[in-house]
Amino acid sequence: MDSAQWRPRFRFGQAFTAPAPMDDGEGEAPRRLARILEDLPAEVVECFSGCGSPIPEAIGGRRLLDLGCGTGRDAFLCANLAGPGGFVMGLDREPELLAVARRNVEEAMARFGHPEPNVAFRQGLIEDLAAAELEDEGFDVVISNRALNLVPRKLAVLQEVHRVLKPGGEFYFADVYTDRRLPEEIGSDPEVLREQLGGALYVGDLVRMARRAGFADPRIVSRNPLTLADPDLHARLGGISFWAVTFRLFKIPGLEDGDEDYGQAARYLGTIPGCAHHFCLDAENCFETGRAVRIGGNSDQILRISRFAPHFEILGDRSRHFGPFARTVS
Ligand SMILES: C[S@@+](CC[C@H](N)C(=O)[O-])C[C@H]1O[C@@H](n2cnc3c(N)ncnc32)[C@H](O)[C@@H]1O
């Protein structure tokens, strides 16, 4: 099947105004991604149908997995950033989309200047990574862009991601969520189904599910409203709103279910490629290079144990507790 025939199925339909692919953040990191995008084969970029930009920072030499990779735009971006010493596996259930990705590997590698391909594409279901022969603790980072909401067994996906991540690893993913649970008649509304939004999860339920899968402290990185353009659909939805949300989930044993205050601070060293001046761990924890910023106990663990560790100096330890961590108090 011609890849163009697949495009409309996975794009935001007329009813919604999707955020631009590089809307997550401003400044040097998006500019860096935009430059790499210019190097990608046009066919790969044209078929993109994600809802955010879950392209992780600090992935040089790392092993990544892209769940529901489609024609591979994000997988190729990550392959560039991971460099020849890193590796990216793209997984999708649709052979036609994988064929587009595969036939562009050689050209992308030539443009990147990689002597050997550091990206591969495999067919499989994201809720059953064992069947796709993906081993325990095989990846540093798992990404996904607008695939989770298409899968009924979302908890199984999160549990599988937890299994295949190395300790200290991260699931960094963007998807469509609602601000409340969808009533059944809305979830099965033909227009909502046509837009592939019927599977959108209430964001609070994603947080609970992530905790059940072993990710104790889910972090929201960005949240962009999807604006309804169809007034009839808008009226049928009542007050329900849809959001493109990017989450970070860290596989770090011992994280508490929320941040506690141990009187600690972190100083970002400005050393993450593409983030010389600032780095945001999540929407509430942004670090300007060189400035000590108060952090809670979980952020301390994330910044000490994850791949971000070499890029931070942590001030203080967890020997003394000062109560719940309140980000607004300085
Ligand atoms: C909206 S598209 C996004 C594709 C790609 N991430 C992008 O940003 O262009 C969703 C993708 O998820 C894939 N998908 C949906 N359910 C899946 C499943 N259970 N297992 C594997 N892939 C799945 C689809 O084939 C499709 O490629």
XYZ file of C-alpha atoms and ligand atoms in Angstrom:
357
model
C 0.000 0.000 0.000
C 1.187 3.518 -0.814
C 2.317 5.255 2.394
C 0.292 8.341 1.421
C -2.876 6.315 1.895
C -1.988 5.875 5.546
C -1.409 9.476 6.362
C -4.914 10.756 7.065
C -5.639 7.944 9.504
C -2.922 9.074 11.872
C -2.993 12.824 11.576
C -5.035 15.210 13.583
C -8.194 15.688 11.561
C -9.789 18.928 10.515
C -11.535 19.178 13.852
C -8.396 19.896 15.822
C -5.529 22.295 15.561
C -2.476 20.280 16.533
C 0.574 21.939 18.033
C 3.484 22.273 15.633
C 5.930 19.355 15.965
C 8.592 21.491 17.608
C 6.363 23.404 20.008
C 7.765 21.813 23.158
C 10.060 24.548 24.463
C 11.971 27.345 22.857
C 15.500 28.148 21.893
C 18.516 26.066 21.040
C 17.137 22.534 21.516
C 14.212 22.968 19.050
C 16.526 24.767 16.615
C 18.932 21.828 16.812
C 16.105 19.392 16.066
C 14.862 21.554 13.210
C 18.337 21.373 11.632
C 18.365 17.558 11.868
C 14.852 17.422 10.408
C 16.159 19.198 7.321
C 18.502 16.221 6.826
C 15.741 13.590 7.003
C 14.274 12.078 3.832
C 11.106 14.014 2.903
C 8.904 10.906 2.836
C 9.688 10.159 6.494
C 8.939 13.694 7.648
C 5.750 14.060 5.586
C 4.218 10.957 7.186
C 4.802 12.193 10.745
C 1.592 12.025 12.776
C 2.668 12.603 16.369
C 1.332 15.227 18.765
C 4.495 16.529 20.430
C 8.257 16.318 20.362
C 9.394 13.613 22.810
C 12.984 13.750 21.631
C 15.083 13.166 24.730
C 18.166 15.137 25.710
C 21.567 13.626 26.578
C 21.233 10.435 24.510
C 24.705 10.286 22.941
C 25.793 6.602 22.854
C 22.487 5.384 24.364
C 20.059 2.607 23.344
C 16.543 3.820 22.566
C 13.209 2.245 21.647
C 10.429 4.150 19.810
C 6.983 2.621 20.426
C 4.507 3.071 17.560
C 7.251 4.610 15.425
C 5.141 4.869 12.247
C 7.420 5.871 9.367
C 10.211 6.650 11.815
C 10.631 10.424 12.016
C 11.386 10.444 15.754
C 13.493 7.276 15.532
C 15.684 8.895 12.854
C 15.991 12.125 14.891
C 17.114 10.085 17.894
C 19.536 8.029 15.774
C 21.207 11.283 14.767
C 21.400 12.526 18.366
C 22.530 9.136 19.742
C 25.412 9.150 17.247
C 27.209 6.145 15.726
C 27.831 4.714 19.230
C 24.119 4.684 20.074
C 21.241 2.639 18.696
C 17.516 3.159 18.078
C 14.895 0.458 17.551
C 11.541 1.540 16.068
C 8.562 -0.752 16.732
C 5.199 -0.606 14.983
C 2.403 -3.015 14.094
C 1.886 -1.751 10.525
C 4.190 -3.313 7.906
C 3.377 -0.586 5.364
C 4.644 2.154 7.665
C 7.742 0.136 8.600
C 8.488 -0.341 4.897
C 8.665 3.447 4.476
C 11.035 3.733 7.444
C 13.254 0.862 6.279
C 13.639 2.060 2.723
C 14.963 5.400 4.037
C 17.577 4.032 6.462
C 20.429 4.032 3.979
C 19.783 7.606 2.811
C 19.412 8.923 6.370
C 22.648 7.255 7.496
C 24.502 8.714 4.521
C 23.213 12.198 5.363
C 24.149 11.780 9.038
C 27.606 10.474 8.074
C 27.143 7.266 10.089
C 29.361 4.468 8.708
C 26.925 1.738 9.889
C 23.149 1.981 10.423
C 22.348 2.738 14.085
C 18.586 2.442 13.601
C 16.441 -0.616 12.892
C 12.703 -1.180 12.570
C 10.768 -4.172 13.878
C 7.148 -5.236 13.572
C 5.334 -5.897 16.849
C 2.729 -4.805 19.361
C 3.711 -2.224 21.931
C 1.647 -3.997 24.594
C 3.651 -7.224 24.107
C 7.337 -6.369 23.796
C 8.314 -9.904 24.839
C 6.643 -11.260 21.683
C 8.766 -8.762 19.737
C 11.812 -10.334 21.451
C 12.782 -7.214 23.374
C 14.777 -8.313 26.390
C 14.635 -7.075 30.027
C 16.598 -3.913 30.779
C 17.756 -3.520 27.179
C 17.129 0.224 26.724
C 18.260 3.490 28.324
C 15.290 5.484 27.012
C 11.923 4.513 25.534
C 10.015 7.141 23.564
C 6.567 7.211 21.990
C 4.593 9.834 20.081
C 0.822 9.487 19.998
C 0.600 5.688 20.057
C -0.442 4.844 23.643
C -3.950 6.317 23.219
C -4.565 3.886 20.337
C -3.980 0.828 22.521
C -6.759 -0.492 24.804
C -4.244 -2.301 27.097
C -2.380 0.822 28.259
C -1.278 -0.661 31.595
C 0.342 -3.578 29.733
C 2.299 -1.065 27.613
C 3.559 0.745 30.732
C 4.486 -2.548 32.437
C 6.375 -3.705 29.358
C 8.213 -0.384 29.112
C 9.201 -0.735 32.783
C 10.536 -4.227 32.062
C 12.667 -3.270 29.049
C 14.143 -0.116 30.635
C 17.497 -0.303 32.374
C 17.483 0.863 36.021
C 17.701 4.663 35.903
C 16.085 4.652 32.447
C 13.294 6.877 31.236
C 10.021 6.620 29.300
C 9.588 9.979 27.523
C 6.360 10.171 25.556
C 3.714 12.476 24.121
C 0.066 11.601 23.688
C -3.482 12.942 23.709
C -5.272 13.092 27.053
C -8.505 14.482 28.439
C -9.036 16.621 31.526
C -11.685 14.164 32.793
C -12.869 10.630 32.091
C -14.712 10.389 28.747
C -18.362 9.337 29.067
C -19.020 6.231 26.946
C -21.231 8.084 24.448
C -18.425 10.602 23.803
C -15.736 7.901 23.521
C -17.834 6.186 20.824
C -18.967 9.412 19.061
C -18.243 8.876 15.325
C -16.444 12.210 15.025
C -14.292 11.505 18.099
C -13.481 8.042 16.691
C -12.687 9.511 13.266
C -10.189 11.799 14.960
C -8.767 8.750 16.830
C -9.427 10.420 20.164
C -11.806 7.804 21.589
C -8.921 6.116 23.426
C -7.622 9.310 25.033
C -7.094 8.722 28.721
C -7.962 11.076 31.566
C -4.557 12.465 32.543
C -5.116 11.571 36.227
C -5.713 7.936 35.260
C -2.434 7.865 33.298
C -0.624 9.021 36.452
C -2.259 6.248 38.517
C -1.560 3.620 35.871
C 2.086 4.690 35.598
C 2.463 4.281 39.375
C 0.931 0.782 39.185
C 3.469 -0.112 36.491
C 6.342 0.909 38.794
C 6.927 4.559 37.812
C 6.373 6.187 41.208
C 6.598 9.887 40.337
C 5.304 10.727 36.819
C 6.419 14.165 35.622
C 4.611 16.363 33.087
C 7.034 18.160 30.774
C 4.545 20.092 28.620
C 0.815 20.417 28.078
C -0.732 21.938 24.941
C -4.493 22.275 24.470
C -5.999 20.841 21.286
C -8.381 23.474 20.041
C -11.732 22.273 18.756
C -12.581 23.784 15.401
C -15.877 21.931 14.849
C -18.571 23.775 16.870
C -20.945 20.773 16.795
C -18.336 18.461 18.275
C -17.395 21.161 20.758
C -21.034 21.387 21.890
C -21.346 17.584 22.239
C -18.187 17.461 24.368
C -19.565 19.933 26.914
C -16.682 21.026 29.118
C -14.323 18.161 28.187
C -10.993 19.312 26.800
C -8.253 17.384 24.996
C -4.558 18.003 25.607
C -1.291 16.918 24.018
C 0.808 16.061 27.074
C 4.455 15.007 27.269
C 5.420 12.879 30.273
C 8.689 11.652 31.747
C 8.574 8.419 33.761
C 11.797 7.317 35.441
C 12.547 3.724 36.442
C 14.276 4.527 39.695
C 13.781 2.247 42.673
C 12.938 4.039 45.914
C 11.234 7.114 44.442
C 8.480 8.350 46.744
C 4.965 9.034 45.391
C 5.653 12.774 45.536
C 8.553 15.135 46.156
C 9.618 15.650 49.800
C 11.808 18.493 51.035
C 15.263 17.537 52.309
C 16.646 21.051 51.929
C 18.498 20.184 48.721
C 19.395 22.137 45.604
C 20.812 21.286 42.192
C 23.126 23.276 39.952
C 22.957 22.557 36.208
C 26.397 22.559 34.590
C 25.223 23.563 31.107
C 26.764 20.442 29.569
C 23.794 18.710 27.899
C 24.283 19.046 24.123
C 21.891 21.663 22.741
C 21.044 22.986 26.240
C 23.926 25.315 27.065
C 21.831 27.884 28.902
C 19.040 25.970 30.573
C 17.492 22.535 30.977
C 13.976 21.613 32.107
C 13.570 18.259 33.804
C 9.814 18.899 33.776
C 7.346 21.793 33.754
C 8.144 22.636 37.392
C 11.868 21.948 37.544
C 13.790 24.199 35.151
C 17.461 24.954 35.705
C 19.422 27.919 34.448
C 23.077 27.045 33.929
C 25.162 27.753 37.024
C 22.262 28.743 39.312
C 21.459 26.562 42.361
C 17.745 25.686 42.338
C 15.820 24.052 45.215
C 14.783 20.460 44.465
C 12.746 17.785 46.214
C 13.987 14.339 47.213
C 12.715 12.557 44.093
C 14.358 15.096 41.792
C 17.560 14.509 43.763
C 17.303 10.772 43.007
C 16.460 11.355 39.323
C 19.358 13.770 38.859
C 21.807 11.482 40.697
C 20.829 8.160 39.092
C 19.558 8.874 35.554
C 21.702 9.735 32.508
C 21.437 13.394 33.605
C 23.758 12.750 36.582
C 27.008 13.997 34.965
C 25.295 17.282 34.114
C 24.346 18.316 37.679
C 25.959 19.148 40.975
C 23.667 18.247 43.891
C 23.904 20.315 47.056
C 22.872 18.644 50.311
C 21.700 15.124 51.092
C 18.559 13.443 52.394
C 19.626 13.137 56.030
C 17.153 15.745 57.296
C 13.490 16.071 56.295
C 11.748 19.465 56.146
C 8.213 18.324 55.207
C 6.499 18.200 51.804
C 8.353 19.896 48.941
C 6.642 23.131 47.889
C 8.114 24.537 44.704
C 6.675 28.009 45.244
C 8.533 28.589 48.547
C 12.094 29.817 47.977
C -0.626 8.431 15.413
S 0.546 7.317 14.758
C 2.079 8.016 15.320
C 3.238 7.471 14.549
C 4.587 8.064 14.918
N 4.867 7.905 16.333
C 4.663 9.535 14.526
O 4.765 10.371 15.433
O 4.610 9.812 13.338
C 0.356 5.903 15.811
C 1.232 4.739 15.452
O 1.058 3.712 16.429
C 0.991 2.468 15.769
N 0.263 1.550 16.657
C -0.998 1.685 17.106
N -1.306 0.656 17.928
C -0.196 -0.116 17.998
C 0.121 -1.324 18.697
N -0.768 -1.912 19.492
N 1.358 -1.825 18.562
C 2.264 -1.237 17.732
N 2.016 -0.105 17.049
C 0.799 0.442 17.178
C 0.301 2.768 14.466
O 0.551 1.774 13.501
C 0.890 4.119 14.104
O 2.075 3.995 13.376
